[in-house]
CSV table of C-alpha atoms in Angstrom, one decimal:
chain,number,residue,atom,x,y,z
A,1,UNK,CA,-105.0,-183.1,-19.4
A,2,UNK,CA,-106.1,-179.2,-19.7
A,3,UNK,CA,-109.8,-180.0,-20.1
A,4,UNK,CA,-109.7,-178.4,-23.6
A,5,UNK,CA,-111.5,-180.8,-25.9
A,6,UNK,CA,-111.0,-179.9,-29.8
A,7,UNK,CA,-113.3,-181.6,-32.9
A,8,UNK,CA,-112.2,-183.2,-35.0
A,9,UNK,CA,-109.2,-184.5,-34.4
A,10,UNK,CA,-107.8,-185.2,-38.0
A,11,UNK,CA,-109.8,-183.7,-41.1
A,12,UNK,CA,-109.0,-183.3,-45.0
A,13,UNK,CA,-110.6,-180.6,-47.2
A,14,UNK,CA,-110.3,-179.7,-51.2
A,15,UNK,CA,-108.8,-176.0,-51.9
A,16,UNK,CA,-112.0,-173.8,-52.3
A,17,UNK,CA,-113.9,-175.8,-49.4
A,18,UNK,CA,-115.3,-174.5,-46.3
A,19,UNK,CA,-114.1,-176.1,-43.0
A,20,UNK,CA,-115.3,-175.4,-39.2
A,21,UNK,CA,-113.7,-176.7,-36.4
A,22,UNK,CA,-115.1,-176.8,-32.9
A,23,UNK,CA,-114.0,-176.2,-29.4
A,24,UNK,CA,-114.8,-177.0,-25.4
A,25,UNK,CA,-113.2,-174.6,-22.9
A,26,UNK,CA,-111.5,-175.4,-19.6
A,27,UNK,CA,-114.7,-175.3,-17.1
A,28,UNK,CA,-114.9,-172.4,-15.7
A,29,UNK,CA,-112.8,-170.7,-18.7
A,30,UNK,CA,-114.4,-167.4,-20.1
A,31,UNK,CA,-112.0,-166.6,-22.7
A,32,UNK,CA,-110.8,-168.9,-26.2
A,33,UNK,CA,-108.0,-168.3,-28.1
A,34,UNK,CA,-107.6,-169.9,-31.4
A,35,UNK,CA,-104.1,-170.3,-33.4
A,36,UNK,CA,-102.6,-171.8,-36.1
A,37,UNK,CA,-99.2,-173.9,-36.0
A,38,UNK,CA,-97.7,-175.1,-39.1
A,39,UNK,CA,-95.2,-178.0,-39.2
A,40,UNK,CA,-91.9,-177.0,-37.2
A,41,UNK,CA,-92.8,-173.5,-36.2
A,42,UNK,CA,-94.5,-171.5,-33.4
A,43,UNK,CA,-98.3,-171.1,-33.1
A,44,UNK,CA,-99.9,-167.9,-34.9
A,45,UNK,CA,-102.5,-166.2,-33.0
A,46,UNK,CA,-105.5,-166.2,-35.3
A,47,UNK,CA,-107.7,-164.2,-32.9
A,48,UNK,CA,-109.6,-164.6,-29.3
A,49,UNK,CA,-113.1,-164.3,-28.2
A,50,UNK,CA,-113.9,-162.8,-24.9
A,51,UNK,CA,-117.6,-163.4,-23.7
A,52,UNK,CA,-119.0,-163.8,-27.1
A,53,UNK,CA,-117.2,-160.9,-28.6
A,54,UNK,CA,-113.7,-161.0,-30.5
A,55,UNK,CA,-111.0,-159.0,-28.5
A,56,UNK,CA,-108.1,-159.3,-30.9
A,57,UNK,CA,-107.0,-160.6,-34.1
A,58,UNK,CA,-103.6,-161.7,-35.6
A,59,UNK,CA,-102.6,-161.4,-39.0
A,60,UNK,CA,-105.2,-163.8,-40.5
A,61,UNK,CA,-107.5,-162.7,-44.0
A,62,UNK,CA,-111.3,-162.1,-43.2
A,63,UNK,CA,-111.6,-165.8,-44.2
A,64,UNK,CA,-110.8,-166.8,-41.1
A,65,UNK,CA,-114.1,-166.2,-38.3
A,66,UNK,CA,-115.0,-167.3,-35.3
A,67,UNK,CA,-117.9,-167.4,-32.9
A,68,UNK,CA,-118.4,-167.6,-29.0
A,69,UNK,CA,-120.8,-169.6,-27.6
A,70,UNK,CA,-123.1,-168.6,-24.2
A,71,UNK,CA,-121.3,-171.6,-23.0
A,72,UNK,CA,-117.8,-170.3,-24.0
A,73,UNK,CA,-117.2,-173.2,-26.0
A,74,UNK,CA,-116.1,-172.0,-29.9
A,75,UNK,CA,-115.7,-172.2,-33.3
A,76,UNK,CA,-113.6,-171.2,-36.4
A,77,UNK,CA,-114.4,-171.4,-39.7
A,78,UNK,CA,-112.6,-170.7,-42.7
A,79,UNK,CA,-113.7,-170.5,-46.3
A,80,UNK,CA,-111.9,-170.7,-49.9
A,81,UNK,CA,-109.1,-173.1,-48.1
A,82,UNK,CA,-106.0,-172.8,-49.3
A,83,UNK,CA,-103.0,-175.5,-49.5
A,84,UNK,CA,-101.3,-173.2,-47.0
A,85,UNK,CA,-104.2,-173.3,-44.7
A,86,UNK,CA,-102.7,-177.1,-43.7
A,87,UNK,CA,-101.6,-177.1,-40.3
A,88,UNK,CA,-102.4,-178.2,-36.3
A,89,UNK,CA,-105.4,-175.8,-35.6
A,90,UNK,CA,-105.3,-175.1,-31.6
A,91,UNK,CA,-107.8,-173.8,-29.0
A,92,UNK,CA,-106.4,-172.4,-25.9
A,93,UNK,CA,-108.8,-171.4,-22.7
A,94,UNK,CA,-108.3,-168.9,-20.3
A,95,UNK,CA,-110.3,-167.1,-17.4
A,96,UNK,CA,-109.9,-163.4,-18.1
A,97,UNK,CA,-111.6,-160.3,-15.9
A,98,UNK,CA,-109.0,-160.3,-13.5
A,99,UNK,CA,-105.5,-158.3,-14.7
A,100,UNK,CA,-102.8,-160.0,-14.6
A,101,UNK,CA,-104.7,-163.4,-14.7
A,102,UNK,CA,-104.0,-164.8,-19.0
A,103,UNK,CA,-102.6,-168.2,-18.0
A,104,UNK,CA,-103.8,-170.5,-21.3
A,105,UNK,CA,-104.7,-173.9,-21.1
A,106,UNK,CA,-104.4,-175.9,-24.8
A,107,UNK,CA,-106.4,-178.6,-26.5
A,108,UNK,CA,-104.8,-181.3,-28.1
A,109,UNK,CA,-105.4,-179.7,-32.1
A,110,UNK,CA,-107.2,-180.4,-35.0
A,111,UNK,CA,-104.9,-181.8,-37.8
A,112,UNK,CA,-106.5,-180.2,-41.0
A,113,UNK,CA,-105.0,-181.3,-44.3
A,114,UNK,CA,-105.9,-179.4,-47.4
A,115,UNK,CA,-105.4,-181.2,-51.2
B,1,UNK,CA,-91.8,-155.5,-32.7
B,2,UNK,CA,-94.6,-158.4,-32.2
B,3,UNK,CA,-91.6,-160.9,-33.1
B,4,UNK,CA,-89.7,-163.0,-30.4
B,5,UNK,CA,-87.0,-164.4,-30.8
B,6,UNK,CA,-85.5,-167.7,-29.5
B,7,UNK,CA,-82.5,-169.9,-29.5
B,8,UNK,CA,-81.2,-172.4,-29.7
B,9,UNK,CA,-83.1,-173.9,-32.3
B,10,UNK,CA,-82.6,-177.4,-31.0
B,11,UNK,CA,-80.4,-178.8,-27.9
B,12,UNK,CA,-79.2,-182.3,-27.1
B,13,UNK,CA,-77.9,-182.7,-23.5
B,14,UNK,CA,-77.3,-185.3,-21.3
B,15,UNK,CA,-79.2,-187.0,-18.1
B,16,UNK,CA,-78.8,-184.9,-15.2
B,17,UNK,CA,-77.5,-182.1,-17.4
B,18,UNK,CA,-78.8,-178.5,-17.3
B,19,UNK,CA,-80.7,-177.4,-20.6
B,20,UNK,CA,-81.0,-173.5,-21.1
B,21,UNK,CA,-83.0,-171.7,-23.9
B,22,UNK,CA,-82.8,-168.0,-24.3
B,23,UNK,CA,-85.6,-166.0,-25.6
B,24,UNK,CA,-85.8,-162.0,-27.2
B,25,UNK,CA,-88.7,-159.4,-27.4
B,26,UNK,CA,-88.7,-155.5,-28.6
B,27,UNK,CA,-92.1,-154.5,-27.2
B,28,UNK,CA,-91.7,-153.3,-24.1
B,29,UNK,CA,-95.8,-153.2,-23.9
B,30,UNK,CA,-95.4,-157.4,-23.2
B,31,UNK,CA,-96.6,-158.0,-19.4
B,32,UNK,CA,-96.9,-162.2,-19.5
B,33,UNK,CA,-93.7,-164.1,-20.4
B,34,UNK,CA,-94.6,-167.9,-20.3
B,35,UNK,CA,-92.7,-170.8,-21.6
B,36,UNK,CA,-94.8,-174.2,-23.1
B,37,UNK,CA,-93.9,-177.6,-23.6
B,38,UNK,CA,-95.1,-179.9,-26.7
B,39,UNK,CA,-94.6,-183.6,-27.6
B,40,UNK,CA,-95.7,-184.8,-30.8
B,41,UNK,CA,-99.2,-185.0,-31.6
B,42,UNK,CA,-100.1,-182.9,-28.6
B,43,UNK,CA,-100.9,-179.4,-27.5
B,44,UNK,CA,-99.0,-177.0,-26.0
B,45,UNK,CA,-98.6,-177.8,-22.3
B,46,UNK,CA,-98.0,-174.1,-19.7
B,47,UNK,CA,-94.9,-175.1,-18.1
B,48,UNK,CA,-94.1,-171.7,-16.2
B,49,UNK,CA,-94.4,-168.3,-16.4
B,50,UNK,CA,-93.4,-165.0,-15.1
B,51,UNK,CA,-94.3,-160.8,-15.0
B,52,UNK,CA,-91.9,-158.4,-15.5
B,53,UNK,CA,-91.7,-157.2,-12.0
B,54,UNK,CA,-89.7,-160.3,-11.0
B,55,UNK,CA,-86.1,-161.3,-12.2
B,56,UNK,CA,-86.6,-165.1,-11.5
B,57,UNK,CA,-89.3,-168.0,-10.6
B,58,UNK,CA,-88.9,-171.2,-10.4
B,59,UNK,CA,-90.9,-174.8,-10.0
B,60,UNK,CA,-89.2,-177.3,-9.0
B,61,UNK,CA,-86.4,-178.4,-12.2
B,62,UNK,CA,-87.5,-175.3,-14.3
B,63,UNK,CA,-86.4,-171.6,-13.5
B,64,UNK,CA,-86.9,-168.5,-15.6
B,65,UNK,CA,-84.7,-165.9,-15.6
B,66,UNK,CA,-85.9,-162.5,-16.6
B,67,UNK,CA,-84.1,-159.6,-17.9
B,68,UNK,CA,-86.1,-156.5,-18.7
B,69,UNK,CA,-83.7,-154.3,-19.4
B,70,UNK,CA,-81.8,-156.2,-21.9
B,71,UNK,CA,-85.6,-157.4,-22.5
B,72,UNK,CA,-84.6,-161.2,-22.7
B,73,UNK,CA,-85.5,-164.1,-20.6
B,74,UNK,CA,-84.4,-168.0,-20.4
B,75,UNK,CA,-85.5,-171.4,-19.4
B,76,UNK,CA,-83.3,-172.9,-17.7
B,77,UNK,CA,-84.2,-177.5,-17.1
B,78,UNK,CA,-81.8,-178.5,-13.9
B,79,UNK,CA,-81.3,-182.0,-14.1
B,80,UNK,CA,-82.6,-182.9,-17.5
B,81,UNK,CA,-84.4,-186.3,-17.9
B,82,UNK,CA,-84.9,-188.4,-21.0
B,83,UNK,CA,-88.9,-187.4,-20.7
B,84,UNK,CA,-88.1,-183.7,-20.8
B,85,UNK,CA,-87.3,-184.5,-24.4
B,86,UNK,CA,-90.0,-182.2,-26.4
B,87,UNK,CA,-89.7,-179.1,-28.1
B,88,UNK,CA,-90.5,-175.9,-25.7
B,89,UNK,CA,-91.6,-172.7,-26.8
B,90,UNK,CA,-91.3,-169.1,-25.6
B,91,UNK,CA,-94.3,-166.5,-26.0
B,92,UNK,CA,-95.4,-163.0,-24.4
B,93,UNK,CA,-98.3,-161.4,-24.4
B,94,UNK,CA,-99.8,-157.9,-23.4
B,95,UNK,CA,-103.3,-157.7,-21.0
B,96,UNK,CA,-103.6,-161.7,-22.3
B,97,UNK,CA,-104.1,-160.4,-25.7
B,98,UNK,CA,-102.2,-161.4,-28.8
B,99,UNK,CA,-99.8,-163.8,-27.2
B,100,UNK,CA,-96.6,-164.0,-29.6
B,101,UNK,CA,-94.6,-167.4,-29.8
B,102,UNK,CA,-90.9,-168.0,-30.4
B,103,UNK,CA,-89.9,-170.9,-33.0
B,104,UNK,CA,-89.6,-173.2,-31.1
B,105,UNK,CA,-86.2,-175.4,-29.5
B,106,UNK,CA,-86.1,-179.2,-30.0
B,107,UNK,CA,-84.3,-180.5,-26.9
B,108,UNK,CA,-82.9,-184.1,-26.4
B,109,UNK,CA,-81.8,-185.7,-23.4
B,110,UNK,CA,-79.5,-188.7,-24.0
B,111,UNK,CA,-80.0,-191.5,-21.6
């Protein structure tokens, strides 16, 4: 186990809804990475947050946020779901501040089904 | 450029066989070449990694060989088992920023 905990583990949204799913970082973690993995492929990097602040976004829509807490733990939120928004949602935690240091540490996923 | 590219897309091998998968990258900015392990219903697991100023590293049955002129590098599982059965993924990433993930390869290992 990584010491990434994700919530929920399974949820299922309309099309139009709002959804926000949360995330614990590795203890001593300063750094989440959030990314999307649809059935049978690679995860996307939706974006990362870096003491609070996002520091780099992949080729999501505004739709998709994100917030950093003092405690490094996360969220992400997206709103307007779409059908194609259905995949594993996963965090990833990493300590950053020292170069060369960006080993990432994953949480098991939230399953999010949207109908 | 942000695109790697790996292969095979799946692999069946025997017990106590060697499984190798091969990954691609065009940006030469990518410092942080790590390979991952999944089983179903689970995350991601960091199996091994390597920089670009080495050519190999390995831990215990894994090894990764690195090529950075031909800007390729490979997994290579010596003495497969039946529980290294998963699908493994290759990803780079510059300054731990917008890491980049391969497809994916399915491997079996046959009892």
């Amino acid at each position: 186990e990584t010491g990434v905990t994700q919530s929920p583990t399974h949820l299922i949204k309309t099309r139009g809804q709002q959804v926000t799913l949360r995330c614990s970082s590795q203890s001593g973690h300063n750094t989440v990475s959030w990314y999307q993995q649809a059935l049978g492929q690679g995860p996307q990097f939706i974006f990362q947050y870096y003491r609070e602040e996002e520091n780099g976004r992949g080729n999501f829509p505004p739709r998709f946020s994100g917030l950093q807490f003092p405690n490094y733990s996360s969220e992400l939120n997206v709103n307007a779901l779409e059908l194609d928004d259905s995949a594993l949602y996963l965090c990833a935690s990493s300590l950053e501040g020292q170069r060369g240091y960006h080993e990432q540490y994953f949480g098991p996923g939230t399953r999010l089904t949207v109908t | 450029q942000q695109q790697v590219k790996q292969s095979p897309q799946s692999l069946i091998v025997q017990k106590g066989g060697i499984s190798i998968i091969n990954c691609a990258y065009e940006n030469t900015a990518f410092d942080y070449f790590p390979w991952y392990q999944q089983f179903p219903g689970k995350g991601p697991a960091l199996l091994i990694a390597i920089r670009p100023d080495v050519s190999e590293k390995k831990e215990g049955r894994f090894t990764i060989s690195f090529n950075k002129s031909a800007k390729q590098f490979s997994l290579h599982i010596m003495d497969s088992q039946p529980g290294d059965s998963a699908t493994y993924f290759c990803a780079a990433s510059y300054y731990g920023q917008n890491f980049v993930f391969g497809p994916g390869t399915r491997l079996s290992v046959l009892p």
